[in-house]
């Protein structure tokens, strides 16, 4: 049995629900490996689970987090795809806020030698989200005009660079001049400061009244239904998060009224459901990062013990780019 520091919750609640404790970690079971984290990614979904907006998978106590990177330290029976010492990372697996953990080998990808483990930990969820949104939810290309809310956020900064590399015209929204400047430096052709400008009017102006092909919206309550008013007829609204709060139930008739629109609520988990999908998504992400077309911005780091402060800064919109916890 190995001892590990971890951040867990025993019930849904505020930031004070996060407990820094010591847990026991058994030897890895068949099909599992044990890893020692070098870095852990912090994502909005973590706050959704903490507050109860999403249920805690598996119940309580629940070790927070879904993304990390580290080194394999032990192998369970039957594992042949990995070796002790391998540098690995993963997205979308519960239990990341800890020093040491066991995890199914099938959920891990090997990290290329020229990508740091800190970069890997900070880009798996966000970078893979950008990958499926731009390549599979809506196939972005040179003819695409898109709007991406929260352009200075972790997914937004990756998506802006990636969409530009795909040849798209990239419009974003951000809050305040510093975040507008940051987004403009990461692929966006135009960035609207939603704190002082009406983003619907600005999008109409930028597109000569036509609207955009697709709106990527992780904000939720504060941007709906105005996001629909930014779309061309038969455009797509991709709602992939709700950082400002959940959207009230909608009457599907609004999609007809606003131009026979399409709407989807995608999630990364459904796009990496098989080992092949996971590997293909990771390969695309690693390739675009290694090509330098996309740079991962790690703008905030916190000790593992200060996870509550990381959550506070994320929820209070004080962060930009990627946030890491360091064990």
mmCIF file of C-alpha atoms in Angstrom:
data_model
loop_
_atom_site.group_PDB
_atom_site.id
_atom_site.type_symbol
_atom_site.label_atom_id
_atom_site.label_comp_id
_atom_site.label_asym_id
_atom_site.label_seq_id
_atom_site.Cartn_x
_atom_site.Cartn_y
_atom_site.Cartn_z
ATOM 1 C CA UNK A 1 0.000 0.000 0.000
ATOM 2 C CA UNK A 2 1.299 3.458 -0.987
ATOM 3 C CA UNK A 3 0.386 6.775 0.624
ATOM 4 C CA UNK A 4 -0.682 9.733 -1.548
ATOM 5 C CA UNK A 5 -1.885 13.256 -0.894
ATOM 6 C CA UNK A 6 -5.190 13.982 -2.643
ATOM 7 C CA UNK A 7 -8.004 16.528 -2.914
ATOM 8 C CA UNK A 8 -11.460 15.078 -2.386
ATOM 9 C CA UNK A 9 -15.006 16.085 -1.554
ATOM 10 C CA UNK A 10 -17.413 14.239 0.756
ATOM 11 C CA UNK A 11 -20.461 16.174 -0.474
ATOM 12 C CA UNK A 12 -21.246 18.781 -3.117
ATOM 13 C CA UNK A 13 -20.531 22.319 -1.993
ATOM 14 C CA UNK A 14 -18.421 25.433 -2.222
ATOM 15 C CA UNK A 15 -14.680 25.729 -2.429
ATOM 16 C CA UNK A 16 -14.420 24.835 1.261
ATOM 17 C CA UNK A 17 -15.732 21.367 0.373
ATOM 18 C CA UNK A 18 -12.296 20.551 -1.083
ATOM 19 C CA UNK A 19 -10.279 18.561 1.469
ATOM 20 C CA UNK A 20 -6.516 17.966 1.316
ATOM 21 C CA UNK A 21 -6.058 14.468 2.735
ATOM 22 C CA UNK A 22 -3.801 11.428 2.655
ATOM 23 C CA UNK A 23 -5.196 8.327 0.961
ATOM 24 C CA UNK A 24 -4.028 4.731 0.495
ATOM 25 C CA UNK A 25 -3.219 3.551 -3.017
ATOM 26 C CA UNK A 26 -3.089 -0.200 -3.540
ATOM 27 C CA UNK A 27 -0.930 -2.007 -6.068
ATOM 28 C CA UNK A 28 -2.347 -1.680 -9.593
ATOM 29 C CA UNK A 29 -4.923 -4.295 -10.548
ATOM 30 C CA UNK A 30 -4.879 -6.320 -13.741
ATOM 31 C CA UNK A 31 -4.948 -4.022 -16.747
ATOM 32 C CA UNK A 32 -3.911 -1.014 -14.656
ATOM 33 C CA UNK A 33 -0.701 0.903 -14.103
ATOM 34 C CA UNK A 34 0.356 3.132 -11.235
ATOM 35 C CA UNK A 35 1.561 6.615 -12.083
ATOM 36 C CA UNK A 36 3.160 9.451 -10.155
ATOM 37 C CA UNK A 37 1.737 12.753 -11.342
ATOM 38 C CA UNK A 38 4.035 15.566 -12.421
ATOM 39 C CA UNK A 39 1.136 17.923 -13.100
ATOM 40 C CA UNK A 40 -2.663 17.931 -13.002
ATOM 41 C CA UNK A 41 -5.011 19.952 -15.185
ATOM 42 C CA UNK A 42 -7.817 22.069 -13.741
ATOM 43 C CA UNK A 43 -10.996 22.383 -15.815
ATOM 44 C CA UNK A 44 -14.422 23.965 -15.439
ATOM 45 C CA UNK A 45 -15.997 20.523 -15.286
ATOM 46 C CA UNK A 46 -14.214 20.081 -11.944
ATOM 47 C CA UNK A 47 -16.181 22.990 -10.512
ATOM 48 C CA UNK A 48 -19.417 21.619 -11.979
ATOM 49 C CA UNK A 49 -18.892 18.353 -10.102
ATOM 50 C CA UNK A 50 -17.832 20.056 -6.888
ATOM 51 C CA UNK A 51 -20.959 22.228 -6.789
ATOM 52 C CA UNK A 52 -23.340 19.464 -7.837
ATOM 53 C CA UNK A 53 -24.202 20.858 -11.260
ATOM 54 C CA UNK A 54 -22.958 17.442 -12.404
ATOM 55 C CA UNK A 55 -23.155 14.411 -10.087
ATOM 56 C CA UNK A 56 -19.965 13.022 -8.583
ATOM 57 C CA UNK A 57 -19.234 9.865 -10.617
ATOM 58 C CA UNK A 58 -19.218 6.878 -8.311
ATOM 59 C CA UNK A 59 -20.509 8.854 -5.332
ATOM 60 C CA UNK A 60 -18.593 10.100 -2.295
ATOM 61 C CA UNK A 61 -15.876 10.481 -1.212
ATOM 62 C CA UNK A 62 -14.818 11.645 -4.671
ATOM 63 C CA UNK A 63 -11.235 12.494 -5.599
ATOM 64 C CA UNK A 64 -11.466 15.537 -7.842
ATOM 65 C CA UNK A 65 -10.088 16.052 -11.329
ATOM 66 C CA UNK A 66 -10.084 14.398 -14.746
ATOM 67 C CA UNK A 67 -6.705 15.165 -16.355
ATOM 68 C CA UNK A 68 -3.056 14.626 -15.551
ATOM 69 C CA UNK A 69 0.387 13.582 -16.721
ATOM 70 C CA UNK A 70 3.194 11.715 -15.056
ATOM 71 C CA UNK A 71 5.455 8.691 -15.050
ATOM 72 C CA UNK A 72 4.536 5.015 -14.853
ATOM 73 C CA UNK A 73 5.894 3.534 -11.627
ATOM 74 C CA UNK A 74 4.305 0.056 -11.554
ATOM 75 C CA UNK A 75 2.439 -2.320 -13.869
ATOM 76 C CA UNK A 76 -0.569 -4.480 -13.140
ATOM 77 C CA UNK A 77 -0.934 -7.995 -14.475
ATOM 78 C CA UNK A 78 -1.349 -8.268 -18.216
ATOM 79 C CA UNK A 79 -0.147 -4.775 -19.144
ATOM 80 C CA UNK A 80 2.183 -4.960 -22.142
ATOM 81 C CA UNK A 81 1.528 -1.626 -23.863
ATOM 82 C CA UNK A 82 3.441 0.397 -21.263
ATOM 83 C CA UNK A 83 6.653 0.099 -19.254
ATOM 84 C CA UNK A 84 7.862 1.493 -15.958
ATOM 85 C CA UNK A 85 9.340 4.913 -16.657
ATOM 86 C CA UNK A 86 7.043 5.749 -19.579
ATOM 87 C CA UNK A 87 5.821 9.345 -19.715
ATOM 88 C CA UNK A 88 2.036 9.291 -20.015
ATOM 89 C CA UNK A 89 -1.022 11.539 -19.900
ATOM 90 C CA UNK A 90 -4.778 11.149 -19.894
ATOM 91 C CA UNK A 91 -8.024 13.095 -20.245
ATOM 92 C CA UNK A 92 -11.463 12.418 -18.871
ATOM 93 C CA UNK A 93 -10.652 9.953 -16.076
ATOM 94 C CA UNK A 94 -11.883 10.764 -12.563
ATOM 95 C CA UNK A 95 -9.478 10.956 -9.633
ATOM 96 C CA UNK A 96 -6.687 13.206 -10.944
ATOM 97 C CA UNK A 97 -6.146 15.566 -7.980
ATOM 98 C CA UNK A 98 -3.520 13.391 -6.265
ATOM 99 C CA UNK A 99 0.175 12.562 -6.188
ATOM 100 C CA UNK A 100 -0.103 8.854 -7.051
ATOM 101 C CA UNK A 101 -2.927 6.888 -8.632
ATOM 102 C CA UNK A 102 -3.863 3.705 -10.441
ATOM 103 C CA UNK A 103 -5.445 3.965 -13.861
ATOM 104 C CA UNK A 104 -6.422 1.629 -16.687
ATOM 105 C CA UNK A 105 -3.590 1.371 -19.198
ATOM 106 C CA UNK A 106 -6.150 1.743 -22.010
ATOM 107 C CA UNK A 107 -6.942 5.283 -20.814
ATOM 108 C CA UNK A 108 -3.354 6.521 -21.178
ATOM 109 C CA UNK A 109 -1.401 7.899 -24.113
ATOM 110 C CA UNK A 110 2.364 8.133 -24.323
ATOM 111 C CA UNK A 111 3.706 11.684 -24.328
ATOM 112 C CA UNK A 112 6.288 12.491 -27.037
ATOM 113 C CA UNK A 113 9.761 13.261 -25.682
ATOM 114 C CA UNK A 114 9.670 16.838 -26.984
ATOM 115 C CA UNK A 115 6.477 17.728 -25.061
ATOM 116 C CA UNK A 116 6.841 18.405 -21.339
ATOM 117 C CA UNK A 117 4.619 16.603 -18.852
ATOM 118 C CA UNK A 118 3.373 19.981 -17.616
ATOM 119 C CA UNK A 119 2.294 20.883 -21.144
ATOM 120 C CA UNK A 120 0.685 17.474 -21.596
ATOM 121 C CA UNK A 121 -1.245 17.771 -18.329
ATOM 122 C CA UNK A 122 -2.533 21.174 -19.311
ATOM 123 C CA UNK A 123 -3.664 20.333 -22.812
ATOM 124 C CA UNK A 124 -5.301 16.932 -22.794
ATOM 125 C CA UNK A 125 -8.880 17.945 -21.916
ATOM 126 C CA UNK A 126 -8.690 21.385 -23.507
ATOM 127 C CA UNK A 127 -6.715 20.394 -26.586
ATOM 128 C CA UNK A 128 -8.785 17.299 -27.279
ATOM 129 C CA UNK A 129 -11.920 19.381 -26.851
ATOM 130 C CA UNK A 130 -10.610 21.819 -29.462
ATOM 131 C CA UNK A 131 -9.769 18.883 -31.729
ATOM 132 C CA UNK A 132 -13.218 17.334 -31.749
ATOM 133 C CA UNK A 133 -15.005 20.695 -31.968
ATOM 134 C CA UNK A 134 -13.008 21.901 -34.975
ATOM 135 C CA UNK A 135 -12.512 18.613 -36.795
ATOM 136 C CA UNK A 136 -15.576 16.546 -35.986
ATOM 137 C CA UNK A 137 -18.467 18.501 -34.428
ATOM 138 C CA UNK A 138 -18.157 20.984 -37.304
ATOM 139 C CA UNK A 139 -15.516 20.464 -39.975
ATOM 140 C CA UNK A 140 -13.669 23.781 -39.978
ATOM 141 C CA UNK A 141 -11.805 24.816 -43.123
ATOM 142 C CA UNK A 142 -10.764 27.850 -45.179
ATOM 143 C CA UNK A 143 -14.370 28.800 -45.980
ATOM 144 C CA UNK A 144 -15.502 28.713 -42.339
ATOM 145 C CA UNK A 145 -16.385 31.822 -40.344
ATOM 146 C CA UNK A 146 -16.769 30.958 -36.673
ATOM 147 C CA UNK A 147 -17.459 32.548 -33.298
ATOM 148 C CA UNK A 148 -15.756 31.173 -30.189
ATOM 149 C CA UNK A 149 -16.886 32.426 -26.794
ATOM 150 C CA UNK A 150 -14.346 32.655 -23.940
ATOM 151 C CA UNK A 151 -11.576 33.122 -26.484
ATOM 152 C CA UNK A 152 -8.940 33.774 -23.805
ATOM 153 C CA UNK A 153 -9.794 30.632 -21.834
ATOM 154 C CA UNK A 154 -7.924 27.352 -21.947
ATOM 155 C CA UNK A 155 -9.917 25.823 -24.812
ATOM 156 C CA UNK A 156 -10.343 29.188 -26.508
ATOM 157 C CA UNK A 157 -6.620 29.937 -26.868
ATOM 158 C CA UNK A 158 -5.958 26.499 -28.340
ATOM 159 C CA UNK A 159 -8.995 26.624 -30.628
ATOM 160 C CA UNK A 160 -8.126 30.089 -31.946
ATOM 161 C CA UNK A 161 -4.672 28.990 -33.065
ATOM 162 C CA UNK A 162 -5.890 25.683 -34.454
ATOM 163 C CA UNK A 163 -8.808 27.216 -36.363
ATOM 164 C CA UNK A 164 -6.485 29.800 -37.886
ATOM 165 C CA UNK A 165 -4.106 27.028 -38.951
ATOM 166 C CA UNK A 166 -7.088 25.392 -40.678
ATOM 167 C CA UNK A 167 -7.644 28.619 -42.625
ATOM 168 C CA UNK A 168 -10.837 29.814 -40.944
ATOM 169 C CA UNK A 169 -11.923 33.369 -40.187
ATOM 170 C CA UNK A 170 -11.892 33.339 -36.383
ATOM 171 C CA UNK A 171 -14.005 35.671 -34.235
ATOM 172 C CA UNK A 172 -13.931 35.497 -30.447
ATOM 173 C CA UNK A 173 -15.407 37.094 -27.363
ATOM 174 C CA UNK A 174 -13.483 37.899 -24.180
ATOM 175 C CA UNK A 175 -13.935 40.000 -21.053
ATOM 176 C CA UNK A 176 -11.702 43.061 -20.757
ATOM 177 C CA UNK A 177 -8.829 44.545 -22.785
ATOM 178 C CA UNK A 178 -6.131 42.207 -21.441
ATOM 179 C CA UNK A 179 -8.044 39.091 -22.471
ATOM 180 C CA UNK A 180 -8.928 40.641 -25.827
ATOM 181 C CA UNK A 181 -5.229 41.305 -26.461
ATOM 182 C CA UNK A 182 -4.304 37.764 -25.412
ATOM 183 C CA UNK A 183 -6.848 36.205 -27.766
ATOM 184 C CA UNK A 184 -5.728 38.386 -30.681
ATOM 185 C CA UNK A 185 -2.205 37.051 -30.168
ATOM 186 C CA UNK A 186 -3.474 33.472 -30.468
ATOM 187 C CA UNK A 187 -5.117 33.186 -33.872
ATOM 188 C CA UNK A 188 -8.232 35.327 -33.602
ATOM 189 C CA UNK A 189 -8.897 37.769 -36.425
ATOM 190 C CA UNK A 190 -11.375 39.755 -34.331
ATOM 191 C CA UNK A 191 -12.130 39.718 -30.602
ATOM 192 C CA UNK A 192 -15.229 41.373 -29.120
ATOM 193 C CA UNK A 193 -15.088 42.669 -25.545
ATOM 194 C CA UNK A 194 -18.440 41.446 -24.262
ATOM 195 C CA UNK A 195 -18.179 43.729 -21.224
ATOM 196 C CA UNK A 196 -18.597 46.851 -23.347
ATOM 197 C CA UNK A 197 -19.923 45.724 -26.729
ATOM 198 C CA UNK A 198 -23.006 43.829 -27.904
ATOM 199 C CA UNK A 199 -21.442 40.726 -29.431
ATOM 200 C CA UNK A 200 -24.441 40.037 -31.686
ATOM 201 C CA UNK A 201 -24.242 43.473 -33.283
ATOM 202 C CA UNK A 202 -20.463 43.191 -33.561
ATOM 203 C CA UNK A 203 -20.670 39.796 -35.287
ATOM 204 C CA UNK A 204 -23.262 41.094 -37.744
ATOM 205 C CA UNK A 205 -21.011 44.047 -38.485
ATOM 206 C CA UNK A 206 -17.919 41.865 -38.978
ATOM 207 C CA UNK A 207 -19.789 39.502 -41.314
ATOM 208 C CA UNK A 208 -21.674 42.158 -43.286
ATOM 209 C CA UNK A 209 -24.923 40.938 -41.764
ATOM 210 C CA UNK A 210 -24.480 37.311 -42.820
ATOM 211 C CA UNK A 211 -23.580 35.758 -39.483
ATOM 212 C CA UNK A 212 -21.196 32.885 -38.798
ATOM 213 C CA UNK A 213 -21.275 29.217 -39.768
ATOM 214 C CA UNK A 214 -20.791 27.911 -36.248
ATOM 215 C CA UNK A 215 -20.803 29.255 -32.687
ATOM 216 C CA UNK A 216 -18.787 27.396 -30.074
ATOM 217 C CA UNK A 217 -20.280 28.235 -26.699
ATOM 218 C CA UNK A 218 -18.938 27.080 -23.329
ATOM 219 C CA UNK A 219 -20.456 29.997 -21.409
ATOM 220 C CA UNK A 220 -24.107 28.956 -21.337
ATOM 221 C CA UNK A 221 -26.594 31.130 -19.485
ATOM 222 C CA UNK A 222 -24.974 34.502 -20.250
ATOM 223 C CA UNK A 223 -24.654 33.894 -24.005
ATOM 224 C CA UNK A 224 -27.949 32.152 -24.759
ATOM 225 C CA UNK A 225 -30.050 32.773 -26.804
ATOM 226 C CA UNK A 226 -27.923 35.587 -28.255
ATOM 227 C CA UNK A 227 -25.497 33.027 -29.679
ATOM 228 C CA UNK A 228 -28.261 31.854 -32.016
ATOM 229 C CA UNK A 229 -28.626 35.381 -33.390
ATOM 230 C CA UNK A 230 -24.989 35.265 -34.565
ATOM 231 C CA UNK A 231 -25.578 32.320 -36.904
ATOM 232 C CA UNK A 232 -26.265 32.130 -40.601
ATOM 233 C CA UNK A 233 -29.410 30.249 -41.649
ATOM 234 C CA UNK A 234 -28.764 26.535 -41.075
ATOM 235 C CA UNK A 235 -25.762 27.368 -38.914
ATOM 236 C CA UNK A 236 -24.660 25.234 -35.969
ATOM 237 C CA UNK A 237 -24.669 26.181 -32.284
ATOM 238 C CA UNK A 238 -22.301 23.894 -30.351
ATOM 239 C CA UNK A 239 -22.919 24.282 -26.622
ATOM 240 C CA UNK A 240 -20.070 22.461 -24.867
ATOM 241 C CA UNK A 241 -20.094 24.028 -21.397
ATOM 242 C CA UNK A 242 -21.890 26.357 -19.018
ATOM 243 C CA UNK A 243 -19.366 28.402 -17.055
ATOM 244 C CA UNK A 244 -21.963 31.118 -16.309
ATOM 245 C CA UNK A 245 -24.668 28.646 -15.315
ATOM 246 C CA UNK A 246 -26.984 26.170 -17.022
ATOM 247 C CA UNK A 247 -29.274 27.120 -19.868
ATOM 248 C CA UNK A 248 -32.986 26.962 -19.142
ATOM 249 C CA UNK A 249 -34.976 24.360 -21.092
ATOM 250 C CA UNK A 250 -35.609 25.588 -24.616
ATOM 251 C CA UNK A 251 -38.425 25.177 -27.108
ATOM 252 C CA UNK A 252 -36.935 23.624 -30.233
ATOM 253 C CA UNK A 253 -39.164 25.920 -32.252
ATOM 254 C CA UNK A 254 -36.662 28.712 -31.612
ATOM 255 C CA UNK A 255 -34.253 26.956 -33.984
ATOM 256 C CA UNK A 256 -36.784 27.212 -36.790
ATOM 257 C CA UNK A 257 -37.602 30.840 -35.978
ATOM 258 C CA UNK A 258 -33.970 31.864 -36.133
ATOM 259 C CA UNK A 259 -33.087 30.212 -39.427
ATOM 260 C CA UNK A 260 -33.532 26.417 -39.356
ATOM 261 C CA UNK A 261 -30.527 26.191 -37.058
ATOM 262 C CA UNK A 262 -28.766 23.095 -35.819
ATOM 263 C CA UNK A 263 -27.831 22.637 -32.161
ATOM 264 C CA UNK A 264 -25.667 20.108 -30.354
ATOM 265 C CA UNK A 265 -24.423 19.538 -26.809
ATOM 266 C CA UNK A 266 -21.227 17.532 -27.366
ATOM 267 C CA UNK A 267 -18.856 16.225 -24.731
ATOM 268 C CA UNK A 268 -15.298 14.961 -25.055
ATOM 269 C CA UNK A 269 -16.132 11.622 -23.447
ATOM 270 C CA UNK A 270 -18.254 10.607 -26.449
ATOM 271 C CA UNK A 271 -15.492 11.522 -28.901
ATOM 272 C CA UNK A 272 -12.771 9.425 -27.225
ATOM 273 C CA UNK A 273 -14.960 6.489 -26.191
ATOM 274 C CA UNK A 274 -12.717 3.823 -27.768
ATOM 275 C CA UNK A 275 -8.926 3.367 -27.515
ATOM 276 C CA UNK A 276 -8.600 4.141 -31.235
ATOM 277 C CA UNK A 277 -10.575 7.372 -30.910
ATOM 278 C CA UNK A 278 -8.438 8.350 -27.919
ATOM 279 C CA UNK A 279 -5.199 7.607 -29.770
ATOM 280 C CA UNK A 280 -6.318 9.394 -32.947
ATOM 281 C CA UNK A 281 -7.433 12.475 -31.009
ATOM 282 C CA UNK A 282 -4.170 12.568 -29.031
ATOM 283 C CA UNK A 283 -2.107 12.103 -32.189
ATOM 284 C CA UNK A 284 -3.813 15.056 -33.876
ATOM 285 C CA UNK A 285 -3.264 17.207 -30.799
ATOM 286 C CA UNK A 286 0.384 16.218 -30.339
ATOM 287 C CA UNK A 287 1.010 16.838 -34.052
ATOM 288 C CA UNK A 288 -0.374 20.374 -34.077
ATOM 289 C CA UNK A 289 1.509 21.276 -30.888
ATOM 290 C CA UNK A 290 4.788 19.808 -32.127
ATOM 291 C CA UNK A 291 4.380 21.758 -35.390
ATOM 292 C CA UNK A 292 4.221 24.979 -33.318
ATOM 293 C CA UNK A 293 0.939 25.905 -34.974
ATOM 294 C CA UNK A 294 -0.570 25.719 -31.487
ATOM 295 C CA UNK A 295 1.238 26.864 -28.346
ATOM 296 C CA UNK A 296 -0.103 25.765 -24.947
ATOM 297 C CA UNK A 297 -0.235 28.642 -22.473
ATOM 298 C CA UNK A 298 0.207 27.536 -18.852
ATOM 299 C CA UNK A 299 -0.701 30.813 -17.198
ATOM 300 C CA UNK A 300 -1.457 29.686 -13.629
ATOM 301 C CA UNK A 301 0.056 27.018 -11.380
ATOM 302 C CA UNK A 302 -0.879 26.156 -7.798
ATOM 303 C CA UNK A 303 0.361 23.602 -5.290
ATOM 304 C CA UNK A 304 -2.003 20.634 -5.030
ATOM 305 C CA UNK A 305 -2.900 21.715 -1.500
ATOM 306 C CA UNK A 306 -4.251 25.025 -2.883
ATOM 307 C CA UNK A 307 -6.864 23.508 -5.181
ATOM 308 C CA UNK A 308 -9.545 25.668 -3.552
ATOM 309 C CA UNK A 309 -7.699 28.827 -4.610
ATOM 310 C CA UNK A 310 -7.401 27.481 -8.148
ATOM 311 C CA UNK A 311 -11.161 26.842 -8.229
ATOM 312 C CA UNK A 312 -11.860 30.328 -6.877
ATOM 313 C CA UNK A 313 -9.730 32.029 -9.514
ATOM 314 C CA UNK A 314 -11.260 29.930 -12.294
ATOM 315 C CA UNK A 315 -14.847 30.593 -11.208
ATOM 316 C CA UNK A 316 -14.162 34.313 -10.658
ATOM 317 C CA UNK A 317 -12.789 34.570 -14.225
ATOM 318 C CA UNK A 318 -9.351 35.632 -13.022
ATOM 319 C CA UNK A 319 -7.571 33.032 -15.127
ATOM 320 C CA UNK A 320 -6.577 32.730 -18.769
ATOM 321 C CA UNK A 321 -5.162 29.831 -20.718
ATOM 322 C CA UNK A 322 -4.347 26.684 -18.775
ATOM 323 C CA UNK A 323 -4.298 26.140 -15.003
ATOM 324 C CA UNK A 324 -2.238 23.390 -13.350
ATOM 325 C CA UNK A 325 -1.954 21.844 -9.915
ATOM 326 C CA UNK A 326 1.550 20.665 -9.018
ATOM 327 C CA UNK A 327 1.812 17.740 -6.547
#
